[in-house]
Amino acid sequence: MEGAAASSSEESGEAEESTGEDDLEDAWGAALAEQADAEVVDEAEEGGDEIAPATYENLENQGITESRTPEDINLDVILDVPVTVSLEIGRTRMSIRNLLQLTQGSVVELDRLAGEPMDVLVNGTLIAHGEVVVVNDKFGIRLTDVISPAERLRKLR
């Protein structure tokens, strides 16, 4: 009988526990904060060390700013860094089922029209549009529209 009474009191107390748990967590958090503060004060009193709050500089506007022109920035440091230049003919979305059904000779329709300018990407960032040309039996691109240097720097951020 004692077990049945205990279980019924536990069931009725479950709703109270959920709000009681929040209060308990708050109490524990406050107690731990007080303990940590007391330990810091004790250590300072014992060692005679002075405790002062740390000060930090505001680092927000220390990078490239909009007011700088490309001529102001010294690019000599990065001129020899290799980048990947790619030409994007078009894109499409398809299900994995359709992707797995592709075989040699399959045609995939893209979102661009024939004769439309292609996107020139540097490390995945659009920098220009152009037309495909053939130079010495190799593909090339004739740039028709190049994004301004200021816009390119803004996109690199």
Coordinates of C-alpha atoms in Angstrom, one line a residue, residues 68-151:
R68 CA 39.5 53.0 -49.9
T69 CA 40.2 52.8 -53.5
P70 CA 41.9 49.8 -55.2
E71 CA 45.0 51.9 -55.7
D72 CA 45.3 52.5 -51.9
I73 CA 45.5 48.7 -51.2
N74 CA 48.8 47.1 -51.7
L75 CA 48.0 44.0 -53.7
D76 CA 51.7 43.0 -54.3
V77 CA 51.4 40.5 -51.4
I78 CA 48.8 38.4 -53.2
L79 CA 49.6 38.8 -56.9
D80 CA 51.2 35.4 -57.2
V81 CA 48.5 33.4 -55.3
P82 CA 46.9 30.9 -57.8
V83 CA 43.1 31.0 -58.2
T84 CA 40.7 28.8 -60.1
V85 CA 39.0 30.5 -63.1
S86 CA 35.9 28.6 -64.4
L87 CA 33.3 29.2 -67.0
E88 CA 29.7 28.4 -66.2
I89 CA 27.6 27.4 -69.2
G90 CA 24.4 26.9 -67.2
R91 CA 22.7 25.1 -64.4
T92 CA 19.8 22.7 -63.8
R93 CA 18.1 20.9 -60.9
M94 CA 17.2 17.2 -61.1
S95 CA 16.3 14.5 -58.7
I96 CA 18.8 11.8 -57.7
R97 CA 16.6 9.3 -59.5
N98 CA 17.0 11.2 -62.8
L99 CA 20.7 11.7 -62.1
L100 CA 21.3 8.0 -61.6
Q101 CA 19.5 7.2 -64.9
L102 CA 21.9 9.3 -67.0
T103 CA 23.9 7.3 -69.5
Q104 CA 26.3 8.0 -72.3
G105 CA 24.4 10.1 -74.9
S106 CA 21.9 11.5 -72.4
V107 CA 21.1 15.2 -72.9
V108 CA 20.8 17.5 -69.8
E109 CA 18.8 20.7 -70.5
L110 CA 20.4 23.8 -68.8
D111 CA 18.7 27.1 -67.8
R112 CA 20.6 29.3 -70.3
L113 CA 19.6 30.1 -73.9
A114 CA 22.1 29.4 -76.8
G115 CA 24.1 32.5 -77.5
E116 CA 23.6 34.0 -74.0
P117 CA 26.8 35.2 -72.3
M118 CA 28.5 32.8 -69.9
D119 CA 29.5 33.5 -66.3
V120 CA 33.2 33.8 -65.5
L121 CA 33.9 32.7 -61.9
V122 CA 37.1 33.1 -59.9
N123 CA 37.1 30.7 -56.9
G124 CA 33.3 30.5 -57.3
T125 CA 32.8 34.3 -57.3
L126 CA 31.2 35.9 -60.4
I127 CA 33.6 38.5 -61.9
A128 CA 32.6 38.8 -65.6
H129 CA 30.4 37.6 -68.5
G130 CA 31.8 36.5 -71.8
E131 CA 31.4 34.6 -75.1
V132 CA 33.1 31.3 -75.9
V133 CA 35.8 31.4 -78.6
V134 CA 38.2 28.9 -80.0
V135 CA 41.9 29.8 -79.9
N136 CA 44.5 27.4 -81.4
D137 CA 42.0 24.5 -81.2
K138 CA 41.3 25.3 -77.5
F139 CA 38.3 26.9 -75.9
G140 CA 38.7 30.5 -74.6
I141 CA 36.4 33.3 -73.5
R142 CA 36.1 36.8 -74.8
L143 CA 35.0 39.0 -71.8
T144 CA 32.1 41.2 -72.7
D145 CA 31.2 42.6 -69.2
V146 CA 33.6 42.8 -66.3
I147 CA 32.5 43.7 -62.7
S148 CA 34.3 46.8 -61.4
P149 CA 37.3 46.3 -59.1
A150 CA 35.4 47.9 -56.2
E151 CA 32.5 45.5 -56.6

